[in-house]
mmCIF file with all atom_site columns, C-alpha atoms in Angstrom:
data_model
loop_
_atom_site.group_PDB
_atom_site.id
_atom_site.type_symbol
_atom_site.label_atom_id
_atom_site.label_alt_id
_atom_site.label_comp_id
_atom_site.label_asym_id
_atom_site.label_entity_id
_atom_site.label_seq_id
_atom_site.pdbx_PDB_ins_code
_atom_site.Cartn_x
_atom_site.Cartn_y
_atom_site.Cartn_z
_atom_site.occupancy
_atom_site.B_iso_or_equiv
_atom_site.pdbx_formal_charge
_atom_site.auth_seq_id
_atom_site.auth_comp_id
_atom_site.auth_asym_id
_atom_site.auth_atom_id
_atom_site.pdbx_PDB_model_num
ATOM 1   C CA . MET O 1 1   ? -32.579 12.078  -125.445 1.00 35.00 ? 349 MET O CA 1
ATOM 2   C CA . GLY O 1 2   ? -29.113 12.624  -123.951 1.00 37.00 ? 350 GLY O CA 1
ATOM 3   C CA . ILE O 1 3   ? -25.790 11.812  -125.537 1.00 42.00 ? 351 ILE O CA 1
ATOM 4   C CA . SER O 1 4   ? -25.587 8.484   -123.704 1.00 46.00 ? 352 SER O CA 1
ATOM 5   C CA . HIS O 1 5   ? -28.681 7.256   -125.559 1.00 49.00 ? 353 HIS O CA 1
ATOM 6   C CA . GLU O 1 6   ? -27.838 8.507   -129.056 1.00 55.00 ? 354 GLU O CA 1
ATOM 7   C CA . GLY O 1 7   ? -26.543 5.145   -130.231 1.00 60.00 ? 355 GLY O CA 1
ATOM 8   C CA . HIS O 1 8   ? -29.462 2.990   -129.144 1.00 84.00 ? 356 HIS O CA 1
ATOM 9   C CA . SER O 1 9   ? -30.877 2.720   -132.671 1.00 89.00 ? 357 SER O CA 1
ATOM 10  C CA . ALA O 1 10  ? -27.546 1.450   -134.019 1.00 95.00 ? 358 ALA O CA 1
ATOM 11  C CA . GLU O 1 11  ? -27.171 -0.951  -131.095 1.00 95.00 ? 359 GLU O CA 1
ATOM 12  C CA . GLU O 1 12  ? -30.618 -2.412  -131.681 1.00 96.00 ? 360 GLU O CA 1
ATOM 13  C CA . ARG O 1 13  ? -30.040 -2.635  -135.419 1.00 96.00 ? 361 ARG O CA 1
ATOM 14  C CA . TYR O 1 14  ? -26.746 -4.448  -134.782 1.00 97.00 ? 362 TYR O CA 1
ATOM 15  C CA . ARG O 1 15  ? -28.367 -6.916  -132.384 1.00 97.00 ? 363 ARG O CA 1
ATOM 16  C CA . GLN O 1 16  ? -31.161 -7.642  -134.853 1.00 97.00 ? 364 GLN O CA 1
ATOM 17  C CA . ALA O 1 17  ? -28.735 -8.169  -137.742 1.00 97.00 ? 365 ALA O CA 1
ATOM 18  C CA . THR O 1 18  ? -26.396 -10.472 -135.804 1.00 98.00 ? 366 THR O CA 1
ATOM 19  C CA . GLY O 1 19  ? -28.580 -12.184 -133.220 1.00 97.00 ? 367 GLY O CA 1
ATOM 20  C CA . ALA O 1 20  ? -26.403 -10.680 -130.487 1.00 97.00 ? 368 ALA O CA 1
ATOM 21  C CA . SER O 1 21  ? -27.849 -10.079 -127.047 1.00 96.00 ? 369 SER O CA 1
ATOM 22  C CA . THR O 1 22  ? -27.649 -7.011  -124.827 1.00 94.00 ? 370 THR O CA 1
ATOM 23  C CA . SER O 1 23  ? -24.638 -6.789  -122.503 1.00 92.00 ? 371 SER O CA 1
ATOM 24  C CA . ALA O 1 24  ? -25.373 -7.518  -118.852 1.00 90.00 ? 372 ALA O CA 1
ATOM 25  C CA . LYS O 1 25  ? -23.856 -4.168  -117.778 1.00 90.00 ? 373 LYS O CA 1
ATOM 26  C CA . SER O 1 26  ? -23.788 -1.110  -120.026 1.00 84.00 ? 374 SER O CA 1
ATOM 27  C CA . GLY O 1 27  ? -20.178 -0.462  -119.014 1.00 89.00 ? 375 GLY O CA 1
ATOM 28  C CA . ASP O 1 28  ? -19.147 -3.786  -120.564 1.00 93.00 ? 376 ASP O CA 1
ATOM 29  C CA . GLY O 1 29  ? -20.374 -2.933  -124.047 1.00 94.00 ? 377 GLY O CA 1
ATOM 30  C CA . ASP O 1 30  ? -23.585 -2.645  -126.029 1.00 95.00 ? 378 ASP O CA 1
ATOM 31  C CA . ALA O 1 31  ? -24.017 -6.207  -127.249 1.00 97.00 ? 379 ALA O CA 1
ATOM 32  C CA . VAL O 1 32  ? -22.715 -9.708  -126.688 1.00 97.00 ? 380 VAL O CA 1
ATOM 33  C CA . LEU O 1 33  ? -21.916 -12.000 -129.584 1.00 97.00 ? 381 LEU O CA 1
ATOM 34  C CA . GLY O 1 34  ? -20.856 -15.460 -128.517 1.00 92.00 ? 382 GLY O CA 1
ATOM 35  C CA . ASP O 1 35  ? -19.107 -14.701 -125.254 1.00 94.00 ? 383 ASP O CA 1
ATOM 36  C CA . CYS O 1 36  ? -17.598 -11.385 -126.327 1.00 97.00 ? 384 CYS O CA 1
ATOM 37  C CA . ASN O 1 37  ? -18.853 -7.905  -125.511 1.00 97.00 ? 385 ASN O CA 1
ATOM 38  C CA . ILE O 1 38  ? -19.126 -5.550  -128.468 1.00 98.00 ? 386 ILE O CA 1
ATOM 39  C CA . GLU O 1 39  ? -19.063 -1.738  -128.494 1.00 97.00 ? 387 GLU O CA 1
ATOM 40  C CA . VAL O 1 40  ? -21.558 -0.308  -130.997 1.00 97.00 ? 388 VAL O CA 1
ATOM 41  C CA . LYS O 1 41  ? -21.513 3.356   -131.960 1.00 96.00 ? 389 LYS O CA 1
ATOM 42  C CA . LYS O 1 42  ? -23.597 5.495   -134.249 1.00 95.00 ? 390 LYS O CA 1
ATOM 43  C CA . ALA O 1 43  ? -21.693 8.260   -135.997 1.00 96.00 ? 391 ALA O CA 1
ATOM 44  C CA . THR O 1 44  ? -23.485 11.203  -137.552 1.00 95.00 ? 392 THR O CA 1
ATOM 45  C CA . ALA O 1 45  ? -20.226 13.041  -138.260 1.00 96.00 ? 393 ALA O CA 1
ATOM 46  C CA . GLN O 1 46  ? -16.610 12.087  -138.951 1.00 96.00 ? 394 GLN O CA 1
ATOM 47  C CA . THR O 1 47  ? -15.594 12.002  -135.278 1.00 95.00 ? 395 THR O CA 1
ATOM 48  C CA . LEU O 1 48  ? -16.272 9.017   -133.055 1.00 96.00 ? 396 LEU O CA 1
ATOM 49  C CA . ASN O 1 49  ? -16.412 10.006  -129.409 1.00 94.00 ? 397 ASN O CA 1
ATOM 50  C CA . GLN O 1 50  ? -15.595 8.053   -126.261 1.00 95.00 ? 398 GLN O CA 1
ATOM 51  C CA . VAL O 1 51  ? -13.764 5.158   -127.868 1.00 97.00 ? 399 VAL O CA 1
ATOM 52  C CA . ARG O 1 52  ? -12.560 3.008   -124.987 1.00 97.00 ? 400 ARG O CA 1
ATOM 53  C CA . ALA O 1 53  ? -9.558  0.985   -126.108 1.00 98.00 ? 401 ALA O CA 1
ATOM 54  C CA . VAL O 1 54  ? -9.022  -0.182  -122.528 1.00 97.00 ? 402 VAL O CA 1
ATOM 55  C CA . LYS O 1 55  ? -12.041 -2.507  -122.867 1.00 97.00 ? 403 LYS O CA 1
ATOM 56  C CA . TYR O 1 56  ? -10.245 -4.485  -125.598 1.00 98.00 ? 404 TYR O CA 1
ATOM 57  C CA . ILE O 1 57  ? -13.467 -5.370  -127.396 1.00 98.00 ? 405 ILE O CA 1
ATOM 58  C CA . PRO O 1 58  ? -14.467 -4.952  -131.058 1.00 98.00 ? 406 PRO O CA 1
ATOM 59  C CA . LEU O 1 59  ? -15.826 -1.589  -132.135 1.00 98.00 ? 407 LEU O CA 1
ATOM 60  C CA . VAL O 1 60  ? -18.748 -1.623  -134.544 1.00 98.00 ? 408 VAL O CA 1
ATOM 61  C CA . VAL O 1 61  ? -19.761 1.695   -136.064 1.00 98.00 ? 409 VAL O CA 1
ATOM 62  C CA . LEU O 1 62  ? -22.786 2.688   -138.079 1.00 97.00 ? 410 LEU O CA 1
ATOM 63  C CA . TYR O 1 63  ? -21.866 5.810   -140.039 1.00 97.00 ? 411 TYR O CA 1
ATOM 64  C CA . GLU O 1 64  ? -25.329 7.259   -140.606 1.00 96.00 ? 412 GLU O CA 1
ATOM 65  C CA . PRO O 1 65  ? -24.620 9.732   -143.426 1.00 96.00 ? 413 PRO O CA 1
ATOM 66  C CA . THR O 1 66  ? -23.845 6.824   -145.780 1.00 96.00 ? 414 THR O CA 1
ATOM 67  C CA . ASP O 1 67  ? -25.540 3.993   -143.850 1.00 96.00 ? 415 ASP O CA 1
ATOM 68  C CA . THR O 1 68  ? -22.159 2.261   -143.731 1.00 97.00 ? 416 THR O CA 1
ATOM 69  C CA . TRP O 1 69  ? -20.935 -0.248  -141.146 1.00 98.00 ? 417 TRP O CA 1
ATOM 70  C CA . TYR O 1 70  ? -17.394 -0.660  -139.863 1.00 98.00 ? 418 TYR O CA 1
ATOM 71  C CA . VAL O 1 71  ? -16.154 -3.553  -137.722 1.00 98.00 ? 419 VAL O CA 1
ATOM 72  C CA . VAL O 1 72  ? -12.812 -2.852  -136.051 1.00 98.00 ? 420 VAL O CA 1
ATOM 73  C CA . PRO O 1 73  ? -10.867 -5.449  -134.031 1.00 98.00 ? 421 PRO O CA 1
ATOM 74  C CA . ALA O 1 74  ? -9.843  -4.502  -130.493 1.00 98.00 ? 422 ALA O CA 1
ATOM 75  C CA . HIS O 1 75  ? -6.100  -4.600  -131.205 1.00 98.00 ? 423 HIS O CA 1
ATOM 76  C CA . VAL O 1 76  ? -6.550  -2.090  -134.041 1.00 98.00 ? 424 VAL O CA 1
ATOM 77  C CA . ILE O 1 77  ? -8.383  0.301   -131.711 1.00 98.00 ? 425 ILE O CA 1
ATOM 78  C CA . VAL O 1 78  ? -5.501  0.035   -129.234 1.00 98.00 ? 426 VAL O CA 1
ATOM 79  C CA . CYS O 1 79  ? -2.989  0.764   -132.020 1.00 98.00 ? 427 CYS O CA 1
ATOM 80  C CA . LEU O 1 80  ? -4.919  3.804   -133.262 1.00 98.00 ? 428 LEU O CA 1
ATOM 81  C CA . VAL O 1 81  ? -5.382  5.214   -129.767 1.00 98.00 ? 429 VAL O CA 1
ATOM 82  C CA . SER O 1 82  ? -1.754  4.587   -128.778 1.00 97.00 ? 430 SER O CA 1
ATOM 83  C CA . SER O 1 83  ? -0.651  7.405   -131.091 1.00 96.00 ? 431 SER O CA 1
ATOM 84  C CA . LYS O 1 84  ? -2.577  9.983   -129.065 1.00 96.00 ? 432 LYS O CA 1
ATOM 85  C CA . ALA O 1 85  ? -0.830  12.090  -126.428 1.00 94.00 ? 433 ALA O CA 1
ATOM 86  C CA . ARG O 1 86  ? -3.954  12.303  -124.270 1.00 95.00 ? 434 ARG O CA 1
ATOM 87  C CA . GLY O 1 87  ? -7.532  11.147  -124.226 1.00 94.00 ? 435 GLY O CA 1
ATOM 88  C CA . GLN O 1 88  ? -10.898 12.799  -124.708 1.00 95.00 ? 436 GLN O CA 1
ATOM 89  C CA . HIS O 1 89  ? -11.526 14.647  -121.438 1.00 93.00 ? 437 HIS O CA 1
ATOM 90  C CA . THR O 1 90  ? -8.848  12.524  -119.733 1.00 92.00 ? 438 THR O CA 1
ATOM 91  C CA . GLU O 1 91  ? -5.090  12.262  -119.615 1.00 93.00 ? 439 GLU O CA 1
ATOM 92  C CA . ASN O 1 92  ? -5.113  8.574   -120.534 1.00 95.00 ? 440 ASN O CA 1
ATOM 93  C CA . PRO O 1 93  ? -6.117  8.030   -124.183 1.00 97.00 ? 441 PRO O CA 1
ATOM 94  C CA . PHE O 1 94  ? -6.916  4.352   -123.577 1.00 97.00 ? 442 PHE O CA 1
ATOM 95  C CA . GLU O 1 95  ? -9.751  5.320   -121.217 1.00 96.00 ? 443 GLU O CA 1
ATOM 96  C CA . SER O 1 96  ? -11.554 7.515   -123.747 1.00 96.00 ? 444 SER O CA 1
ATOM 97  C CA . ALA O 1 97  ? -10.451 8.850   -127.107 1.00 97.00 ? 445 ALA O CA 1
ATOM 98  C CA . THR O 1 98  ? -11.796 10.270  -130.343 1.00 97.00 ? 446 THR O CA 1
ATOM 99  C CA . LEU O 1 99  ? -11.208 8.613   -133.697 1.00 97.00 ? 447 LEU O CA 1
ATOM 100 C CA . ASN O 1 100 ? -11.932 9.776   -137.212 1.00 96.00 ? 448 ASN O CA 1
ATOM 101 C CA . ILE O 1 101 ? -14.297 7.499   -139.137 1.00 96.00 ? 449 ILE O CA 1
ATOM 102 C CA . PHE O 1 102 ? -12.048 7.751   -142.190 1.00 94.00 ? 450 PHE O CA 1
ATOM 103 C CA . ALA O 1 103 ? -9.174  6.156   -140.246 1.00 95.00 ? 451 ALA O CA 1
ATOM 104 C CA . LEU O 1 104 ? -11.347 3.033   -140.151 1.00 97.00 ? 452 LEU O CA 1
ATOM 105 C CA . ALA O 1 105 ? -11.877 2.758   -143.926 1.00 97.00 ? 453 ALA O CA 1
ATOM 106 C CA . LYS O 1 106 ? -10.073 -0.599  -144.089 1.00 97.00 ? 454 LYS O CA 1
ATOM 107 C CA . TYR O 1 107 ? -12.712 -2.055  -141.744 1.00 98.00 ? 455 TYR O CA 1
ATOM 108 C CA . GLN O 1 108 ? -15.774 -1.011  -143.724 1.00 98.00 ? 456 GLN O CA 1
ATOM 109 C CA . ILE O 1 109 ? -17.991 -3.938  -144.644 1.00 98.00 ? 457 ILE O CA 1
ATOM 110 C CA . ALA O 1 110 ? -20.022 -4.226  -147.836 1.00 96.00 ? 458 ALA O CA 1
ATOM 111 C CA . SER O 1 111 ? -23.399 -4.860  -146.247 1.00 95.00 ? 459 SER O CA 1
ATOM 112 C CA . GLU O 1 112 ? -25.234 -5.296  -142.970 1.00 96.00 ? 460 GLU O CA 1
ATOM 113 C CA . LYS O 1 113 ? -25.520 -9.002  -143.805 1.00 97.00 ? 461 LYS O CA 1
ATOM 114 C CA . GLU O 1 114 ? -21.772 -9.307  -143.137 1.00 97.00 ? 462 GLU O CA 1
ATOM 115 C CA . LEU O 1 115 ? -21.936 -7.852  -139.621 1.00 98.00 ? 463 LEU O CA 1
ATOM 116 C CA . LYS O 1 116 ? -22.018 -11.117 -137.709 1.00 98.00 ? 464 LYS O CA 1
ATOM 117 C CA . GLN O 1 117 ? -19.163 -12.787 -139.559 1.00 98.00 ? 465 GLN O CA 1
ATOM 118 C CA . ALA O 1 118 ? -17.090 -9.604  -139.614 1.00 98.00 ? 466 ALA O CA 1
ATOM 119 C CA . THR O 1 119 ? -17.530 -9.308  -135.838 1.00 98.00 ? 467 THR O CA 1
ATOM 120 C CA . LEU O 1 120 ? -16.569 -12.939 -135.265 1.00 98.00 ? 468 LEU O CA 1
ATOM 121 C CA . ASP O 1 121 ? -13.503 -12.409 -137.478 1.00 98.00 ? 469 ASP O CA 1
ATOM 122 C CA . ALA O 1 122 ? -12.591 -9.251  -135.514 1.00 98.00 ? 470 ALA O CA 1
ATOM 123 C CA . ILE O 1 123 ? -12.841 -11.180 -132.243 1.00 98.00 ? 471 ILE O CA 1
ATOM 124 C CA . ALA O 1 124 ? -10.624 -13.968 -133.615 1.00 98.00 ? 472 ALA O CA 1
ATOM 125 C CA . GLU O 1 125 ? -8.037  -11.466 -134.878 1.00 98.00 ? 473 GLU O CA 1
ATOM 126 C CA . ALA O 1 126 ? -7.824  -9.617  -131.548 1.00 98.00 ? 474 ALA O CA 1
ATOM 127 C CA . ASN O 1 127 ? -7.516  -12.923 -129.689 1.00 98.00 ? 475 ASN O CA 1
ATOM 128 C CA . LYS O 1 128 ? -4.164  -13.412 -131.444 1.00 98.00 ? 476 LYS O CA 1
ATOM 129 C CA . TYR O 1 129 ? -2.716  -10.696 -129.182 1.00 98.00 ? 477 TYR O CA 1
ATOM 130 C CA . PRO O 1 130 ? -3.269  -11.855 -125.580 1.00 98.00 ? 478 PRO O CA 1
ATOM 131 C CA . ASP O 1 131 ? -0.336  -9.751  -124.351 1.00 98.00 ? 479 ASP O CA 1
ATOM 132 C CA . LEU O 1 132 ? -2.012  -6.616  -125.689 1.00 98.00 ? 480 LEU O CA 1
ATOM 133 C CA . LYS O 1 133 ? -5.279  -7.590  -124.001 1.00 98.00 ? 481 LYS O CA 1
ATOM 134 C CA . LYS O 1 134 ? -3.363  -8.130  -120.750 1.00 98.00 ? 482 LYS O CA 1
ATOM 135 C CA . ALA O 1 135 ? -1.735  -4.702  -121.157 1.00 98.00 ? 483 ALA O CA 1
ATOM 136 C CA . MET O 1 136 ? -5.194  -3.092  -121.441 1.00 98.00 ? 484 MET O CA 1
ATOM 137 C CA . GLU O 1 137 ? -6.332  -4.993  -118.335 1.00 97.00 ? 485 GLU O CA 1
ATOM 138 C CA . ASN O 1 138 ? -3.296  -3.570  -116.515 1.00 98.00 ? 486 ASN O CA 1
ATOM 139 C CA . VAL O 1 139 ? -4.022  -0.045  -117.775 1.00 97.00 ? 487 VAL O CA 1
ATOM 140 C CA . LEU O 1 140 ? -7.563  -0.322  -116.431 1.00 96.00 ? 488 LEU O CA 1
ATOM 141 C CA . LYS O 1 141 ? -6.394  -1.748  -113.112 1.00 97.00 ? 489 LYS O CA 1
ATOM 142 C CA . GLU O 1 142 ? -3.794  1.010   -112.683 1.00 97.00 ? 490 GLU O CA 1
ATOM 143 C CA . SER O 1 143 ? -6.304  3.678   -113.664 1.00 95.00 ? 491 SER O CA 1
ATOM 144 C CA . LYS O 1 144 ? -8.812  2.462   -111.068 1.00 95.00 ? 492 LYS O CA 1
ATOM 145 C CA . SER O 1 145 ? -6.064  2.297   -108.462 1.00 97.00 ? 493 SER O CA 1
ATOM 146 C CA . LEU O 1 146 ? -4.925  5.843   -109.251 1.00 96.00 ? 494 LEU O CA 1
ATOM 147 C CA . ALA O 1 147 ? -8.513  7.095   -108.993 1.00 95.00 ? 495 ALA O CA 1
ATOM 148 C CA . THR O 1 148 ? -9.008  5.412   -105.612 1.00 97.00 ? 496 THR O CA 1
ATOM 149 C CA . ARG O 1 149 ? -5.717  6.769   -104.238 1.00 98.00 ? 497 ARG O CA 1
ATOM 150 C CA . SER O 1 150 ? -6.388  10.251  -105.584 1.00 97.00 ? 498 SER O CA 1
ATOM 151 C CA . ILE O 1 151 ? -9.849  10.425  -104.043 1.00 97.00 ? 499 ILE O CA 1
ATOM 152 C CA . HIS O 1 152 ? -8.506  9.212   -100.702 1.00 98.00 ? 500 HIS O CA 1
ATOM 153 C CA . ASP O 1 153 ? -5.554  11.625  -100.712 1.00 98.00 ? 501 ASP O CA 1
ATOM 154 C CA . VAL O 1 154 ? -7.626  14.657  -101.693 1.00 98.00 ? 502 VAL O CA 1
ATOM 155 C CA . LYS O 1 155 ? -10.419 13.883  -99.196  1.00 97.00 ? 503 LYS O CA 1
ATOM 156 C CA . SER O 1 156 ? -7.805  13.496  -96.457  1.00 98.00 ? 504 SER O CA 1
ATOM 157 C CA . LEU O 1 157 ? -6.291  16.842  -97.347  1.00 98.00 ? 505 LEU O CA 1
ATOM 158 C CA . ILE O 1 158 ? -9.714  18.505  -97.402  1.00 97.00 ? 506 ILE O CA 1
ATOM 159 C CA . THR O 1 159 ? -10.412 17.093  -93.945  1.00 97.00 ? 507 THR O CA 1
ATOM 160 C CA . THR O 1 160 ? -7.013  18.217  -92.648  1.00 97.00 ? 508 THR O CA 1
ATOM 161 C CA . LEU O 1 161 ? -7.522  21.704  -94.052  1.00 97.00 ? 509 LEU O CA 1
ATOM 162 C CA . LYS O 1 162 ? -11.088 21.762  -92.691  1.00 97.00 ? 510 LYS O CA 1
ATOM 163 C CA . ILE O 1 163 ? -12.515 22.891  -96.027  1.00 97.00 ? 511 ILE O CA 1
ATOM 164 C CA . VAL O 1 164 ? -16.306 22.867  -96.134  1.00 93.00 ? 512 VAL O CA 1
ATOM 165 C CA . PRO O 1 165 ? -18.056 23.205  -99.494  1.00 91.00 ? 513 PRO O CA 1
#
């Protein structure tokens, strides 16, 4: 099982506990509760990988060593990631970043039974910051635009230089 499938057990457990459904596209998130996509991660160590603040969706984490759940509102993820100079394998930290599970201690919930309400509360809290959500939409739009331009420019240069791989 590759790294992209490591969290499936936590995702399924989350969906069962909350009644959430599976997201239509995996890039949108791992579950849908109400009309909101949710990112669900399983952590076996202190570091959470590939946290995507740019999505502006709640982050739910199952920390396996203690069987502990965390539910973090989207605006908090953006705040935590904004302190980073660069991302995980990328220049832009909002596209992909690492976080330490212990930085999320405030968002630990007492039991799995609280997952649904904690997620709904996290969604409501993040919805109080529409300007921050809009900023993340702009970051994503600009990032996609930069990628498209960069690919075009480099391919044009390769063609001009007649480089053949």
